[in-house]
Structure formats: structure tokens, C-alpha cells
GROMACS .gro file of C-alpha atoms in nm:
model
  333
    1MET     CA    1  14.854  16.813  32.428
    2LYS     CA    2  14.672  17.110  32.240
    3LYS     CA    3  14.874  17.432  32.243
    4LEU     CA    4  14.938  17.692  31.997
    5ILE     CA    5  15.318  17.648  31.956
    6ASN     CA    6  15.547  17.538  31.693
    7ALA     CA    7  15.830  17.355  31.880
    8PRO     CA    8  15.874  17.376  32.260
    9ASP     CA    9  16.256  17.447  32.216
   10ASP     CA   10  16.124  17.786  32.006
   11LEU     CA   11  15.834  17.872  32.229
   12VAL     CA   12  15.994  18.144  32.438
   13ASP     CA   13  16.187  18.309  32.187
   14GLU     CA   14  15.905  18.316  31.936
   15ALA     CA   15  15.673  18.458  32.215
   16LEU     CA   16  15.935  18.727  32.294
   17GLU     CA   17  15.965  18.846  31.926
   18GLY     CA   18  15.590  18.854  31.925
   19MET     CA   19  15.577  19.082  32.211
   20ALA     CA   20  15.853  19.298  32.116
   21LEU     CA   21  15.645  19.340  31.771
   22ALA     CA   22  15.337  19.407  31.943
   23HIS     CA   23  15.460  19.662  32.189
   24ALA     CA   24  15.763  19.827  31.984
   25GLU     CA   25  15.682  20.134  32.145
   26LEU     CA   26  15.759  20.016  32.515
   27LEU     CA   27  15.978  19.694  32.472
   28ARG     CA   28  16.328  19.603  32.327
   29VAL     CA   29  16.428  19.224  32.362
   30ASN     CA   30  16.766  19.125  32.352
   31ALA     CA   31  16.833  18.778  32.226
   32ALA     CA   32  17.131  18.659  32.336
   33PRO     CA   33  17.156  18.624  32.647
   34ARG     CA   34  16.763  18.679  32.637
   35PHE     CA   35  16.627  18.990  32.835
   36VAL     CA   36  16.369  19.265  32.800
   37THR     CA   37  16.415  19.636  32.860
   38ARG     CA   38  16.230  19.946  32.788
   39ALA     CA   39  16.226  20.079  32.443
   40GLU     CA   40  16.327  20.419  32.598
   41ALA     CA   41  16.667  20.523  32.687
   42LYS     CA   42  16.774  20.427  33.030
   43GLY     CA   43  16.718  20.696  33.294
   44LYS     CA   44  17.033  20.875  33.417
   45GLY     CA   45  17.027  20.909  33.763
   46LYS     CA   46  16.719  20.680  33.822
   47VAL     CA   47  16.719  20.359  34.008
   48ALA     CA   48  16.655  20.073  33.774
   49LEU     CA   49  16.401  19.779  33.866
   50LEU     CA   50  16.494  19.413  33.729
   51SER     CA   51  16.288  19.092  33.767
   52GLY     CA   52  16.266  18.789  33.617
   53GLY     CA   53  16.179  18.368  33.660
   54GLY     CA   54  16.068  18.101  33.463
   55SER     CA   55  15.844  18.197  33.143
   56GLY     CA   56  15.494  18.061  33.159
   57HIS     CA   57  15.358  18.316  33.420
   58GLU     CA   58  15.299  18.581  33.186
   59PRO     CA   59  15.226  18.881  33.170
   60LEU     CA   60  15.483  18.820  33.469
   61HIS     CA   61  15.765  18.969  33.415
   62ALA     CA   62  15.804  19.120  33.074
   63GLY     CA   63  15.457  19.239  33.061
   64PHE     CA   64  15.524  19.482  33.353
   65VAL     CA   65  15.852  19.651  33.182
   66GLY     CA   66  15.764  20.006  33.115
   67ARG     CA   67  15.728  20.358  33.236
   68GLY     CA   68  15.640  20.332  33.621
   69MET     CA   69  15.733  19.981  33.685
   70LEU     CA   70  16.034  19.752  33.568
   71ASP     CA   71  16.321  19.887  33.368
   72ALA     CA   72  16.415  19.491  33.243
   73ALA     CA   73  16.288  19.157  33.273
   74CYS     CA   74  16.491  18.852  33.246
   75PRO     CA   75  16.281  18.544  33.114
   76GLY     CA   76  16.394  18.169  33.186
   77ALA     CA   77  16.263  17.872  32.983
   78VAL     CA   78  15.923  17.787  33.101
   79PHE     CA   79  15.932  17.729  33.456
   80THR     CA   80  16.295  17.748  33.462
   81SER     CA   81  16.497  18.029  33.644
   82PRO     CA   82  16.685  18.270  33.433
   83THR     CA   83  17.102  18.229  33.433
   84PRO     CA   84  17.356  18.443  33.618
   85ASP     CA   85  17.482  18.579  33.263
   86GLN     CA   86  17.085  18.705  33.145
   87ILE     CA   87  17.048  18.864  33.499
   88PHE     CA   88  17.383  19.027  33.499
   89GLU     CA   89  17.382  19.146  33.136
   90ALA     CA   90  17.063  19.307  33.201
   91THR     CA   91  17.156  19.476  33.483
   92ARG     CA   92  17.452  19.633  33.291
   93ALA     CA   93  17.202  19.736  33.022
   94VAL     CA   94  16.965  19.947  33.273
   95ASP     CA   95  17.208  20.086  33.511
   96GLY     CA   96  17.171  20.445  33.503
   97ASP     CA   97  17.439  20.537  33.779
   98ALA     CA   98  17.196  20.525  34.037
   99GLY     CA   99  17.179  20.155  34.096
  100VAL     CA  100  16.970  19.859  34.049
  101LEU     CA  101  16.680  19.675  34.236
  102HIS     CA  102  16.639  19.289  34.203
  103ILE     CA  103  16.304  19.185  34.292
  104ILE     CA  104  16.317  18.819  34.336
  105LYS     CA  105  16.059  18.552  34.398
  106ASN     CA  106  16.168  18.292  34.668
  107TYR     CA  107  16.230  18.009  34.463
  108THR     CA  108  16.562  17.814  34.489
  109GLY     CA  109  16.702  17.865  34.137
  110ASP     CA  110  16.591  18.231  34.136
  111VAL     CA  111  16.744  18.311  34.443
  112MET     CA  112  17.084  18.158  34.381
  113ASN     CA  113  17.112  18.293  34.032
  114PHE     CA  114  17.012  18.645  34.131
  115GLU     CA  115  17.273  18.630  34.412
  116MET     CA  116  17.518  18.542  34.163
  117ALA     CA  117  17.467  18.824  33.895
  118ALA     CA  118  17.433  19.071  34.203
  119GLU     CA  119  17.810  18.962  34.276
  120LEU     CA  120  17.927  19.013  33.934
  121ALA     CA  121  17.749  19.349  33.922
  122ARG     CA  122  17.898  19.481  34.227
  123GLU     CA  123  18.248  19.376  34.105
  124ALA     CA  124  18.184  19.580  33.810
  125GLY     CA  125  18.099  19.860  34.005
  126ILE     CA  126  17.716  19.850  34.001
  127PRO     CA  127  17.531  19.927  34.312
  128VAL     CA  128  17.272  19.636  34.341
  129GLU     CA  129  17.009  19.574  34.629
  130GLY     CA  130  16.744  19.282  34.659
  131VAL     CA  131  16.394  19.245  34.751
  132LEU     CA  132  16.284  18.878  34.820
  133VAL     CA  133  15.934  18.809  34.782
  134ASN     CA  134  15.817  18.529  35.005
  135ASP     CA  135  15.427  18.582  35.066
  136ASP     CA  136  15.232  18.264  35.008
  137VAL     CA  137  15.086  18.127  35.343
  138ALA     CA  138  15.001  17.813  35.192
  139VAL     CA  139  15.327  17.610  35.273
  140GLU     CA  140  15.628  17.655  35.449
  141ASP     CA  141  15.853  17.444  35.189
  142SER     CA  142  15.777  17.323  34.830
  143LEU     CA  143  15.916  17.126  34.556
  144TYR     CA  144  16.096  17.479  34.425
  145THR     CA  145  16.174  17.665  34.725
  146ALA     CA  146  16.301  17.672  35.093
  147GLY     CA  147  16.060  17.867  35.295
  148ARG     CA  148  15.762  18.075  35.162
  149ARG     CA  149  15.707  18.093  34.795
  150GLY     CA  150  15.687  18.444  34.619
  151VAL     CA  151  15.337  18.481  34.452
  152GLY     CA  152  15.108  18.771  34.416
  153THR     CA  153  15.285  19.017  34.619
  154THR     CA  154  15.556  19.054  34.369
  155VAL     CA  155  15.325  19.260  34.124
  156LEU     CA  156  15.247  19.499  34.418
  157VAL     CA  157  15.617  19.508  34.497
  158GLU     CA  158  15.720  19.599  34.100
  159LYS     CA  159  15.418  19.856  34.094
  160ILE     CA  160  15.478  20.034  34.432
  161CYS     CA  161  15.874  20.021  34.409
  162GLY     CA  162  15.822  20.136  34.030
  163GLY     CA  163  15.642  20.449  34.124
  164ALA     CA  164  15.896  20.527  34.377
  165ALA     CA  165  16.206  20.474  34.156
  166GLU     CA  166  16.029  20.672  33.867
  167ALA     CA  167  16.009  20.955  34.110
  168GLY     CA  168  16.362  20.953  34.180
  169ARG     CA  169  16.393  20.783  34.479
  170PRO     CA  170  16.715  20.651  34.622
  171LEU     CA  171  16.832  20.293  34.587
  172GLU     CA  172  16.819  20.239  34.974
  173GLU     CA  173  16.488  20.395  35.002
  174VAL     CA  174  16.314  20.193  34.696
  175ALA     CA  175  16.476  19.850  34.840
  176ALA     CA  176  16.313  19.945  35.202
  177LEU     CA  177  15.996  20.009  35.064
  178GLY     CA  178  15.980  19.680  34.875
  179ARG     CA  179  16.083  19.491  35.142
  180ARG     CA  180  15.788  19.640  35.369
  181VAL     CA  181  15.527  19.593  35.077
  182ASN     CA  182  15.645  19.233  35.075
  183ALA     CA  183  15.636  19.168  35.494
  184ARG     CA  184  15.268  19.325  35.452
  185GLY     CA  185  15.146  19.108  35.185
  186ARG     CA  186  15.020  18.756  35.173
  187SER     CA  187  14.883  18.522  34.907
  188MET     CA  188  14.690  18.202  34.867
  189GLY     CA  189  14.595  18.005  34.554
  190VAL     CA  190  14.365  17.724  34.447
  191ALA     CA  191  14.384  17.525  34.124
  192LEU     CA  192  14.084  17.380  33.954
  193SER     CA  193  14.298  17.188  33.684
  194ALA     CA  194  14.647  17.128  33.627
  195CYS     CA  195  14.864  17.271  33.336
  196THR     CA  196  15.084  17.112  33.084
  197VAL     CA  197  15.450  17.217  33.055
  198PRO     CA  198  15.517  17.198  32.680
  199HIS     CA  199  15.867  16.989  32.699
  200ALA     CA  200  15.647  16.738  32.951
  201GLY     CA  201  15.366  16.728  32.712
  202LYS     CA  202  15.097  16.582  32.995
  203PRO     CA  203  14.940  16.786  33.305
  204SER     CA  204  15.173  16.831  33.600
  205PHE     CA  205  14.922  16.673  33.826
  206GLU     CA  206  14.577  16.487  33.807
  207LEU     CA  207  14.256  16.604  33.949
  208GLY     CA  208  13.956  16.437  33.916
  209PRO     CA  209  13.635  16.636  33.786
  210ASP     CA  210  13.511  16.706  34.154
  211GLU     CA  211  13.857  16.819  34.291
  212MET     CA  212  14.064  17.128  34.356
  213GLU     CA  213  14.389  17.165  34.477
  214VAL     CA  214  14.402  17.392  34.785
  215GLY     CA  215  14.742  17.607  34.813
  216ILE     CA  216  14.898  17.552  34.486
  217GLY     CA  217  15.218  17.744  34.389
  218ILE     CA  218  15.235  17.927  34.035
  219HIS     CA  219  15.455  17.613  33.920
  220GLY     CA  220  15.145  17.386  33.991
  221GLU     CA  221  15.302  17.236  34.306
  222PRO     CA  222  15.105  17.064  34.530
  223GLY     CA  223  14.931  17.275  34.814
  224ARG     CA  224  14.798  17.204  35.155
  225ARG     CA  225  14.532  16.935  35.031
  226ARG     CA  226  14.324  16.814  34.788
  227ALA     CA  227  13.959  16.891  34.846
  228LYS     CA  228  13.614  16.833  34.723
  229LEU     CA  229  13.531  17.120  34.445
  230GLU     CA  230  13.335  17.419  34.636
  231PRO     CA  231  13.127  17.704  34.544
  232ALA     CA  232  13.300  18.034  34.436
  233ASP     CA  233  13.198  18.185  34.788
  234ARG     CA  234  13.361  17.893  34.968
  235VAL     CA  235  13.663  17.929  34.756
  236ALA     CA  236  13.678  18.259  34.841
  237GLU     CA  237  13.652  18.193  35.218
  238ILE     CA  238  13.918  17.910  35.180
  239LEU     CA  239  14.188  18.160  35.008
  240ILE     CA  240  14.120  18.460  35.249
  241GLN     CA  241  14.086  18.311  35.588
  242PRO     CA  242  14.456  18.173  35.628
  243ILE     CA  243  14.579  18.507  35.484
  244LEU     CA  244  14.372  18.717  35.749
  245ASP     CA  245  14.480  18.447  36.001
  246ASP     CA  246  14.854  18.496  35.915
  247LEU     CA  247  14.918  18.863  35.933
  248PRO     CA  248  14.790  19.051  36.224
  249PHE     CA  249  14.535  19.259  36.049
  250GLU     CA  250  14.348  19.511  36.252
  251PRO     CA  251  14.004  19.673  36.199
  252GLY     CA  252  14.038  19.991  35.987
  253ASP     CA  253  14.339  19.903  35.831
  254ASP     CA  254  14.350  20.005  35.430
  255VAL     CA  255  14.407  19.725  35.253
  256LEU     CA  256  14.474  19.644  34.885
  257LEU     CA  257  14.284  19.337  34.743
  258PHE     CA  258  14.400  19.129  34.428
  259VAL     CA  259  14.235  18.871  34.288
  260ASN     CA  260  14.450  18.680  34.029
  261GLY     CA  261  14.365  18.424  33.764
  262MET     CA  262  14.613  18.127  33.729
  263GLY     CA  263  14.553  18.146  33.318
  264GLY     CA  264  14.260  17.957  33.255
  265THR     CA  265  13.975  18.118  33.460
  266PRO     CA  266  13.770  18.379  33.283
  267LEU     CA  267  13.765  18.721  33.443
  268LEU     CA  268  13.374  18.657  33.501
  269GLU     CA  269  13.451  18.403  33.755
  270LEU     CA  270  13.724  18.616  33.898
  271TYR     CA  271  13.473  18.891  33.998
  272VAL     CA  272  13.258  18.659  34.171
  273VAL     CA  273  13.545  18.533  34.386
  274TYR     CA  274  13.648  18.923  34.443
  275ARG     CA  275  13.302  18.981  34.534
  276LYS     CA  276  13.291  18.735  34.826
  277ALA     CA  277  13.671  18.796  34.907
  278ARG     CA  278  13.571  19.172  34.975
  279ALA     CA  279  13.285  19.109  35.165
  280ILE     CA  280  13.498  18.879  35.425
  281ALA     CA  281  13.786  19.140  35.447
  282GLN     CA  282  13.524  19.404  35.508
  283GLY     CA  283  13.352  19.184  35.760
  284ARG     CA  284  13.648  19.182  35.970
  285GLY     CA  285  13.668  19.564  35.979
  286LEU     CA  286  13.928  19.619  35.697
  287LYS     CA  287  13.875  19.893  35.435
  288VAL     CA  288  13.954  19.779  35.072
  289ALA     CA  289  14.127  20.099  34.969
  290ARG     CA  290  14.250  19.960  34.623
  291SER     CA  291  14.182  19.677  34.408
  292LEU     CA  292  14.324  19.427  34.139
  293VAL     CA  293  14.145  19.190  33.943
  294GLY     CA  294  14.292  18.977  33.656
  295SER     CA  295  14.536  18.731  33.528
  296TYR     CA  296  14.887  18.857  33.616
  297ILE     CA  297  15.070  18.579  33.730
  298THR     CA  298  14.973  18.278  33.571
  299SER     CA  299  15.053  17.922  33.544
  300LEU     CA  300  15.004  17.844  33.178
  301GLU     CA  301  14.644  17.744  33.101
  302MET     CA  302  14.579  17.631  33.471
  303ALA     CA  303  14.211  17.713  33.590
  304GLY     CA  304  14.210  17.859  33.948
  305ALA     CA  305  14.285  18.160  34.151
  306SER     CA  306  14.474  18.344  34.427
  307ALA     CA  307  14.398  18.611  34.667
  308THR     CA  308  14.673  18.860  34.792
  309LEU     CA  309  14.608  19.140  35.070
  310LEU     CA  310  14.844  19.441  35.141
  311LYS     CA  311  14.814  19.622  35.448
  312LEU     CA  312  14.859  19.963  35.280
  313ASP     CA  313  15.031  20.276  35.435
  314ASP     CA  314  14.991  20.643  35.304
  315GLU     CA  315  15.356  20.593  35.074
  316MET     CA  316  15.223  20.263  34.932
  317LEU     CA  317  14.921  20.439  34.843
  318ARG     CA  318  15.093  20.712  34.681
  319TRP     CA  319  15.327  20.493  34.452
  320TRP     CA  320  15.035  20.243  34.378
  321ASP     CA  321  14.834  20.542  34.214
  322ALA     CA  322  15.148  20.671  34.021
  323PRO     CA  323  15.119  20.639  33.643
  324VAL     CA  324  15.202  20.342  33.479
  325HIS     CA  325  15.251  20.236  33.123
  326THR     CA  326  15.328  19.852  33.037
  327PRO     CA  327  15.192  19.613  32.820
  328ALA     CA  328  14.991  19.450  33.102
  329LEU     CA  329  14.937  19.765  33.347
  330ARG     CA  330  14.845  20.078  33.222
  331TRP     CA  331  14.688  20.378  33.388
  332GLY     CA  332  14.733  20.772  33.460
  333THR     CA  333  14.934  21.008  33.218
   0.00000   0.00000   0.00000
């Protein structure tokens, strides 16, 4: 195992310390329990957005804390859910008297711990709503979840709901918007190599030099099948076709196309995949109205990519285009 770490037990805390130093104008880190909030004072009368999950998926979630996206993020240990007390204390820290929206990826530990934290928050008088992201078309159940996994659409929910919350929309409306984004988003991933969890010290699975894993999750879970390595255009087809088959996209639909790197894939290669994925979508009569390309939900150093298609409506477009200023996403004023 070759990694730029000191000791596995210190990895997450040291990374958060470095992140806070690098982005002091945007972030504050609470050490015990561990959570990240915006540096600016919480907005009174503004719905707060909170998400979280295991570390190792950076920039998800702490990299999306800032104006126009999240108000707080709760990082667990590597590939391990944050605890209920982390989530509850972060919820209390960002509540501005308009309620808090929890954005939860559909993994068993995340769902259970966010539900417990939401109960604690409601008992403390804080209105809480939740949006469960379960957009992965690869498998119905996996090692980490009952039902579909939450993957690429998570970033889109956080950005679109973040724009609406920043504009002062009420909790019920922001939550309904997030659920609609999830219902209209689909994702699929492929791995060219495994990742190594620092505490394990060895790859999470083995792939031959001419193999790829089709349909992986963001923790390196097995997917639909193991297959021979294919050229980029064929990989794009393998990613996009199941998405198109799963959701009833219609010719003329506006879509957002998101091609995501899993941590070890150069941007150069992601653009090659995007090029073909866009051509396939357009070949089905879809209008690619917005795009996002880069490594936004990773799995440590795994090589591979995922694709996400979101069927857009006018409200989603409006909030997608709203200004955002976070460590990982910045546009507008």
C-alpha cells in the first residue's frame, strides 16, 4: 500500500484540518463530534442543507459546503457512516429556524443514523425533512444497501436544492424538489481498478489487467458483471444504455449529463467518455442542456467512471444555474 498518509487512524482528522486551513474563508471544522459547516454565520430564516457519509469519496460531501449548496457535512471514517450524534449536533449548529433538510445516500448505515438524528432533532424542536438518493441502476441490492444505491444524483440534489434554499424557499418545497430530482436521475458506474482502504491495506477486490467491473458502487462493491476491458466509446455505451432503458426519457427532453471520475481517472479520459455519452443521448433525441465533468464522487484512488442523466424541468434549470461558491464547485457571483 502506497498512500500519502501518516497513520490510518489519523487520516480523516488530518485531512479535515488541512481542508479547513486551505479554505478558511469558506469552512469551519468541528472536531468532536466531527462535522464541517460554512464559515459564515448561519442564515436566519433559511433552510439549512446537511449531508454526510463515509470519507474516501471526496470532494463529497465537505467539498460542497458553501454558498449555494450545503450548510454542513458529516464525514465518517473511510467508507463508514457518520454517527447519529455527529448528524444531530451538525443539524443543531446550522438550524436557522427554518428547518434542516437531510440529503441521504441509500446505504443502510447512513439511512439508519440519519433517521435517528432526525428523531433527536425533532424532539429538540427542529423541523427536519429527508431526501433519500437511490439512483443507481446497476443492482437492486448490494453489500451496503437494501434497494438501489445513492450515487451521482447526490451532487445534483445538493446543488439544485442548495440554490432553492439560498433563495429562501421553505423546507417542504426544497424537500419536494430534492425528491423530484432523485426520481428523475439515474446513474451507472464502471471500475478499471480497485481501491485500497487504509485500514485494510490491500485492494478491495482483484481485477486482471484486461478486466473491468461493470456496475460498481462508490465503496468498490461488485456490480452487475465482470467483463473484458473495452475502448472508451464502448464503456460509454455500457454506462448510458442501462440509464436510458431504466427511465422513460422522451425525445425532446432536456437533460443534464454528468460524467464522474472515481478518483484515479484523468480528466482527459473523462472527456473522451463524455463525448460518446453525449452523442448517445442526442441520438435518442435528448437535448443535453447542462453538463458536469470531473471527479466529484470518488472511491479513494479507484480508476473508473460513472455517468448520470437527469431529466430537467424549468425549476431544476433555474437552481442549477444559481451561483455557488464551495471548495469543489464555484460559478456565478
